[in-house]
Amino acid sequence: MFKRINKLAIELPVPDHPDANAAAAVQELLGGRFGEMSTLNNYLFQSFNFREKKKLKPFYDLVASITAEEVGHVELVSYTINLMLTGSTFPGDPDIAPMRNAVDKRNTYHFIVNAQTALPGDSMGKAWNGDYVFNSGNLLLDLLHNFFLECGARTHKMRVYEMTDHPVAREMIGYLLVRGGVHIMAYAKAIEIITGVDMTKMLPIPNLENSRFETARKYEAQGVHRRLYTFSDTDYKDIALIWKGKHPLDGQPLEVIQGTPEGAPVPDLEALPEEFAPGISKEDFIEIAKRLQRSAGL
């Protein structure tokens, strides 16, 4: 079972301007082949379908705990897109075309379908596809695929970082570059235990340290690159049999944290009258509040 906490992985800055076209590019990091929806669903189905969980428990624990973190990454990228779209249009009478700016944006789906929020699709508007899930049933092959998938995701994050200087996008990407680096190294360590091959000698892919990115440096300074979370109060402890030793970048010990990161507040998206979202007027709110009070016996 999954336990949900009403927090984001990190605090996202409040933007002072929208950038809908950059938000369209960020969609690739959500619903593209190497996006967070792909990492989530690959690990999700691999963890569901894992054979001999008891005999191979450290490897199962690794995939299962990273699965839970990926749920939060899907959430984080979604809110990044939401904040980047905020302020793209303005309220007004329908006859003045209050969403006229939307016709010049790369992804009009953001405006027509989802009321200026994230879509389960890529940067070109293509819906995320279950064919992106790889679950061979062979542990080593799945781990190799996961290593490759995380390296591809890292490459795409770097490219999108170079496409936009929007502060929300860069904050999110900086953090996920660090956390993705953790996952790459975790899968590399798991492969090394099975095969004896030191995959970390291939890293980083691309050949660029996270410290080259301004918003990633502070997370490495906080030690975020050395921590792997169980995302459980009591389970998945055996990731410590894989995630151990010292980090190759700074020589500091790797840490397994029982539980989750501290987290940060979830942004509260304001109403968009021009999108009829959420479609509840002030009078509706008052009536709803009265009904809730009556239901509570107040």
Tab-separated table of C-alpha atoms in Angstrom:
chain	number	residue	atom	x	y	z
A	1	MET	CA	0.000	0.000	0.000
A	2	PHE	CA	1.075	3.581	-0.487
A	3	LYS	CA	0.932	6.314	2.127
A	4	ARG	CA	0.442	9.842	0.832
A	5	ILE	CA	1.903	12.937	2.508
A	6	ASN	CA	0.515	16.336	1.525
A	7	LYS	CA	3.893	17.884	0.754
A	8	LEU	CA	6.138	18.382	-2.264
A	9	ALA	CA	9.662	16.976	-2.284
A	10	ILE	CA	11.065	20.535	-2.252
A	11	GLU	CA	9.724	24.070	-2.116
A	12	LEU	CA	9.198	25.611	-5.539
A	13	PRO	CA	9.654	29.381	-5.927
A	14	VAL	CA	6.635	31.583	-6.584
A	15	PRO	CA	7.084	32.751	-10.188
A	16	ASP	CA	6.736	36.407	-11.138
A	17	HIS	CA	5.934	35.619	-14.770
A	18	PRO	CA	4.493	32.752	-16.822
A	19	ASP	CA	6.226	30.897	-19.617
A	20	ALA	CA	3.788	28.570	-21.331
A	21	ASN	CA	6.197	27.621	-24.106
A	22	ALA	CA	8.855	26.580	-21.600
A	23	ALA	CA	6.164	24.655	-19.714
A	24	ALA	CA	5.554	22.725	-22.933
A	25	ALA	CA	9.238	21.754	-22.988
A	26	VAL	CA	9.100	20.691	-19.324
A	27	GLN	CA	6.278	18.319	-20.280
A	28	GLU	CA	8.975	16.042	-21.750
A	29	LEU	CA	10.334	15.556	-18.236
A	30	LEU	CA	6.888	14.418	-17.146
A	31	GLY	CA	5.338	12.375	-19.936
A	32	GLY	CA	8.152	11.736	-22.381
A	33	ARG	CA	9.787	8.333	-22.918
A	34	PHE	CA	12.451	9.259	-20.343
A	35	GLY	CA	10.120	11.339	-18.149
A	36	GLU	CA	9.072	10.803	-14.549
A	37	MET	CA	5.916	8.931	-15.551
A	38	SER	CA	8.153	6.390	-17.259
A	39	THR	CA	10.554	5.951	-14.354
A	40	LEU	CA	7.585	5.600	-11.997
A	41	ASN	CA	5.704	3.018	-14.037
A	42	ASN	CA	8.794	1.009	-14.960
A	43	TYR	CA	9.750	0.569	-11.314
A	44	LEU	CA	6.130	0.211	-10.219
A	45	PHE	CA	5.476	-2.816	-12.419
A	46	GLN	CA	8.909	-4.276	-11.791
A	47	SER	CA	8.223	-4.122	-8.050
A	48	PHE	CA	4.739	-5.633	-8.451
A	49	ASN	CA	6.041	-8.445	-10.656
A	50	PHE	CA	9.340	-9.107	-8.859
A	51	ARG	CA	10.058	-12.844	-8.456
A	52	GLU	CA	11.695	-14.388	-5.363
A	53	LYS	CA	11.320	-11.263	-3.272
A	54	LYS	CA	12.552	-13.047	-0.140
A	55	LYS	CA	15.722	-14.484	-1.683
A	56	LEU	CA	16.554	-11.272	-3.525
A	57	LYS	CA	15.120	-8.885	-0.941
A	58	PRO	CA	17.793	-6.122	-1.125
A	59	PHE	CA	17.165	-5.719	-4.859
A	60	TYR	CA	13.395	-5.791	-4.416
A	61	ASP	CA	13.662	-3.238	-1.603
A	62	LEU	CA	15.742	-0.990	-3.857
A	63	VAL	CA	13.260	-0.984	-6.751
A	64	ALA	CA	10.270	-0.667	-4.406
A	65	SER	CA	11.652	2.311	-2.455
A	66	ILE	CA	12.719	4.189	-5.597
A	67	THR	CA	9.216	3.553	-6.987
A	68	ALA	CA	7.710	5.507	-4.104
A	69	GLU	CA	10.105	8.402	-4.623
A	70	GLU	CA	9.138	8.567	-8.291
A	71	VAL	CA	5.499	9.221	-7.359
A	72	GLY	CA	6.707	12.417	-5.717
A	73	HIS	CA	8.790	13.298	-8.749
A	74	VAL	CA	5.737	13.047	-11.005
A	75	GLU	CA	3.990	15.389	-8.577
A	76	LEU	CA	6.920	17.826	-8.485
A	77	VAL	CA	7.212	18.145	-12.269
A	78	SER	CA	3.428	18.552	-12.543
A	79	TYR	CA	3.414	21.462	-10.111
A	80	THR	CA	6.359	23.003	-11.934
A	81	ILE	CA	4.316	23.031	-15.134
A	82	ASN	CA	1.288	24.395	-13.265
A	83	LEU	CA	3.271	27.298	-11.817
A	84	MET	CA	4.909	28.082	-15.153
A	85	LEU	CA	1.470	28.366	-16.767
A	86	THR	CA	0.051	30.595	-14.010
A	87	GLY	CA	-0.730	34.077	-15.334
A	88	SER	CA	-0.752	33.120	-19.016
A	89	THR	CA	-4.303	34.486	-19.499
A	90	PHE	CA	-6.606	36.940	-17.757
A	91	PRO	CA	-10.223	36.910	-16.564
A	92	GLY	CA	-12.858	38.812	-18.508
A	93	ASP	CA	-16.027	38.671	-20.530
A	94	PRO	CA	-15.918	35.844	-23.107
A	95	ASP	CA	-16.447	38.327	-25.945
A	96	ILE	CA	-13.095	40.048	-25.285
A	97	ALA	CA	-11.259	36.711	-25.766
A	98	PRO	CA	-9.541	36.575	-22.350
A	99	MET	CA	-7.499	33.564	-23.440
A	100	ARG	CA	-6.372	35.091	-26.739
A	101	ASN	CA	-2.711	34.575	-25.808
A	102	ALA	CA	-3.207	30.802	-25.786
A	103	VAL	CA	-3.399	30.529	-29.574
A	104	ASP	CA	0.260	31.548	-29.827
A	105	LYS	CA	1.497	28.913	-27.365
A	106	ARG	CA	3.136	25.639	-28.390
A	107	ASN	CA	0.717	23.405	-26.528
A	108	THR	CA	-2.874	24.629	-26.705
A	109	TYR	CA	-3.926	21.448	-24.863
A	110	HIS	CA	-2.720	23.193	-21.706
A	111	PHE	CA	-5.466	25.757	-22.224
A	112	ILE	CA	-8.261	23.822	-23.899
A	113	VAL	CA	-8.150	20.524	-22.044
A	114	ASN	CA	-6.553	20.934	-18.596
A	115	ALA	CA	-7.262	24.541	-17.546
A	116	GLN	CA	-3.578	25.484	-17.600
A	117	THR	CA	-2.188	22.510	-15.744
A	118	ALA	CA	0.086	19.543	-16.452
A	119	LEU	CA	-0.797	16.865	-18.983
A	120	PRO	CA	0.176	13.164	-18.938
A	121	GLY	CA	2.093	13.643	-22.167
A	122	ASP	CA	5.339	14.822	-23.725
A	123	SER	CA	6.647	18.126	-25.081
A	124	MET	CA	4.915	17.614	-28.436
A	125	GLY	CA	1.505	16.786	-26.946
A	126	LYS	CA	1.759	13.012	-27.386
A	127	ALA	CA	0.106	11.135	-24.522
A	128	TRP	CA	2.297	9.021	-22.260
A	129	ASN	CA	2.347	5.428	-23.459
A	130	GLY	CA	2.364	2.202	-21.473
A	131	ASP	CA	4.694	0.769	-24.120
A	132	TYR	CA	7.428	2.756	-22.360
A	133	VAL	CA	7.302	0.240	-19.480
A	134	PHE	CA	10.048	-2.399	-19.561
A	135	ASN	CA	9.603	-5.368	-17.242
A	136	SER	CA	11.436	-8.416	-18.577
A	137	GLY	CA	11.297	-10.515	-15.409
A	138	ASN	CA	15.096	-10.916	-15.582
A	139	LEU	CA	16.564	-9.031	-12.639
A	140	LEU	CA	19.872	-8.056	-14.233
A	141	LEU	CA	18.253	-6.974	-17.485
A	142	ASP	CA	15.695	-4.856	-15.615
A	143	LEU	CA	18.425	-3.207	-13.527
A	144	LEU	CA	20.463	-2.467	-16.670
A	145	HIS	CA	17.367	-0.950	-18.256
A	146	ASN	CA	16.728	1.173	-15.163
A	147	PHE	CA	20.326	2.417	-15.241
A	148	PHE	CA	19.918	3.365	-18.899
A	149	LEU	CA	16.509	4.951	-18.252
A	150	GLU	CA	17.893	7.176	-15.486
A	151	CYS	CA	20.847	8.215	-17.670
A	152	GLY	CA	18.429	9.150	-20.464
A	153	ALA	CA	16.269	11.088	-18.011
A	154	ARG	CA	19.344	12.951	-16.780
A	155	THR	CA	20.285	13.905	-20.338
A	156	HIS	CA	16.814	15.279	-21.048
A	157	LYS	CA	16.781	17.301	-17.819
A	158	MET	CA	20.076	18.926	-18.750
A	159	ARG	CA	18.787	19.820	-22.190
A	160	VAL	CA	15.570	21.357	-20.867
A	161	TYR	CA	17.626	23.275	-18.264
A	162	GLU	CA	19.540	24.820	-21.147
A	163	MET	CA	16.285	25.701	-22.927
A	164	THR	CA	14.786	27.868	-20.177
A	165	ASP	CA	15.918	30.129	-17.362
A	166	HIS	CA	12.493	30.093	-15.701
A	167	PRO	CA	13.215	29.866	-11.960
A	168	VAL	CA	10.606	27.179	-11.219
A	169	ALA	CA	11.864	24.898	-13.983
A	170	ARG	CA	15.472	25.331	-12.939
A	171	GLU	CA	14.758	24.697	-9.253
A	172	MET	CA	12.937	21.472	-10.064
A	173	ILE	CA	15.547	20.302	-12.561
A	174	GLY	CA	18.437	21.067	-10.208
A	175	TYR	CA	16.879	18.907	-7.506
A	176	LEU	CA	15.966	16.049	-9.843
A	177	LEU	CA	19.440	16.008	-11.367
A	178	VAL	CA	20.776	15.290	-7.877
A	179	ARG	CA	18.122	12.699	-7.030
A	180	GLY	CA	18.418	11.072	-10.449
A	181	GLY	CA	22.151	10.790	-9.842
A	182	VAL	CA	21.360	8.870	-6.659
A	183	HIS	CA	19.174	6.431	-8.570
A	184	ILE	CA	21.775	5.946	-11.313
A	185	MET	CA	24.431	5.122	-8.746
A	186	ALA	CA	22.066	2.858	-6.771
A	187	TYR	CA	21.277	0.775	-9.852
A	188	ALA	CA	24.986	0.733	-10.762
A	189	LYS	CA	25.837	-0.621	-7.305
A	190	ALA	CA	23.132	-3.286	-7.592
A	191	ILE	CA	24.504	-4.383	-10.967
A	192	GLU	CA	28.023	-4.514	-9.539
A	193	ILE	CA	26.900	-6.799	-6.701
A	194	ILE	CA	25.346	-9.214	-9.211
A	195	THR	CA	28.076	-9.125	-11.868
A	196	GLY	CA	31.221	-7.706	-10.323
A	197	VAL	CA	31.319	-5.011	-13.028
A	198	ASP	CA	31.940	-1.488	-11.722
A	199	MET	CA	29.306	0.521	-13.599
A	200	THR	CA	30.234	3.710	-11.717
A	201	LYS	CA	33.322	4.002	-13.939
A	202	MET	CA	30.923	4.930	-16.761
A	203	LEU	CA	29.488	7.845	-14.827
A	204	PRO	CA	28.443	10.568	-15.204
A	205	ILE	CA	26.385	10.267	-18.377
A	206	PRO	CA	26.426	12.853	-19.944
A	207	ASN	CA	29.978	13.657	-18.876
A	208	LEU	CA	29.012	16.694	-16.823
A	209	GLU	CA	28.894	16.979	-13.038
A	210	ASN	CA	25.698	18.170	-11.353
A	211	SER	CA	27.734	20.925	-9.690
A	212	ARG	CA	27.882	22.685	-13.067
A	213	PHE	CA	24.198	23.551	-12.609
A	214	GLU	CA	23.528	26.398	-10.202
A	215	THR	CA	20.309	25.033	-8.696
A	216	ALA	CA	21.842	21.568	-8.199
A	217	ARG	CA	24.862	22.798	-6.223
A	218	LYS	CA	22.912	23.703	-3.093
A	219	TYR	CA	21.295	20.253	-2.920
A	220	GLU	CA	24.689	18.576	-3.160
A	221	ALA	CA	25.924	20.946	-0.435
A	222	GLN	CA	23.034	19.662	1.714
A	223	GLY	CA	24.101	16.052	1.113
A	224	VAL	CA	21.008	15.168	-0.930
A	225	HIS	CA	23.217	13.234	-3.384
A	226	ARG	CA	24.287	10.810	-0.636
A	227	ARG	CA	20.847	9.848	0.714
A	228	LEU	CA	18.546	7.051	-0.339
A	229	TYR	CA	15.134	6.973	1.334
A	230	THR	CA	13.071	3.887	2.115
A	231	PHE	CA	9.798	5.855	1.819
A	232	SER	CA	8.437	3.552	4.505
A	233	ASP	CA	8.330	3.758	8.277
A	234	THR	CA	9.358	0.146	8.753
A	235	ASP	CA	10.038	-1.642	5.450
A	236	TYR	CA	12.653	-1.806	2.662
A	237	LYS	CA	15.561	-1.569	5.115
A	238	ASP	CA	17.723	-3.935	3.096
A	239	ILE	CA	18.591	-1.234	0.584
A	240	ALA	CA	21.401	-0.613	3.097
A	241	LEU	CA	23.053	-3.798	1.796
A	242	ILE	CA	23.396	-2.088	-1.591
A	243	TRP	CA	23.539	1.631	-0.777
A	244	LYS	CA	26.709	1.656	1.318
A	245	GLY	CA	30.281	2.893	1.193
A	246	LYS	CA	31.392	6.384	0.210
A	247	HIS	CA	30.212	8.712	-2.505
A	248	PRO	CA	32.791	8.970	-5.316
A	249	LEU	CA	32.394	12.752	-5.604
A	250	ASP	CA	33.154	13.848	-2.058
A	251	GLY	CA	34.184	10.676	-0.224
A	252	GLN	CA	31.399	11.135	2.326
A	253	PRO	CA	29.454	8.096	3.572
A	254	LEU	CA	26.248	7.096	1.810
A	255	GLU	CA	23.155	7.216	4.020
A	256	VAL	CA	19.944	5.200	4.081
A	257	ILE	CA	17.115	7.250	5.597
A	258	GLN	CA	14.188	5.312	7.052
A	259	GLY	CA	11.184	7.327	5.893
A	260	THR	CA	10.823	10.307	3.573
A	261	PRO	CA	12.443	13.703	2.964
A	262	GLU	CA	11.103	16.544	5.075
A	263	GLY	CA	9.139	17.981	2.160
A	264	ALA	CA	7.670	21.431	1.524
A	265	PRO	CA	4.227	23.054	1.086
A	266	VAL	CA	2.092	22.126	-1.904
A	267	PRO	CA	1.225	25.197	-4.034
A	268	ASP	CA	-2.452	26.209	-3.906
A	269	LEU	CA	-3.519	27.083	-7.427
A	270	GLU	CA	-5.899	30.042	-7.618
A	271	ALA	CA	-9.172	30.038	-9.531
A	272	LEU	CA	-9.167	30.771	-13.263
A	273	PRO	CA	-12.557	32.302	-14.096
A	274	GLU	CA	-11.687	32.412	-17.793
A	275	GLU	CA	-11.214	28.605	-17.660
A	276	PHE	CA	-14.331	28.046	-15.508
A	277	ALA	CA	-12.006	26.374	-13.000
A	278	PRO	CA	-12.819	25.284	-10.400
A	279	GLY	CA	-16.219	26.715	-11.346
A	280	ILE	CA	-17.290	27.523	-7.773
A	281	SER	CA	-18.449	31.093	-7.121
A	282	LYS	CA	-18.233	33.009	-3.842
A	283	GLU	CA	-21.915	32.290	-3.274
A	284	ASP	CA	-21.279	28.584	-3.945
A	285	PHE	CA	-18.498	28.558	-1.360
A	286	ILE	CA	-20.797	30.065	1.258
A	287	GLU	CA	-23.496	27.491	0.571
A	288	ILE	CA	-20.998	24.625	0.573
A	289	ALA	CA	-19.623	25.822	3.926
A	290	LYS	CA	-23.134	25.816	5.381
A	291	ARG	CA	-23.771	22.289	4.160
A	292	LEU	CA	-20.465	21.084	5.621
A	293	GLN	CA	-21.368	22.658	8.968
A	294	ARG	CA	-24.761	20.979	8.955
A	295	SER	CA	-23.125	17.623	8.099
A	296	ALA	CA	-20.780	18.112	11.067
A	297	GLY	CA	-23.718	18.913	13.344
A	298	LEU	CA	-22.546	22.481	13.928
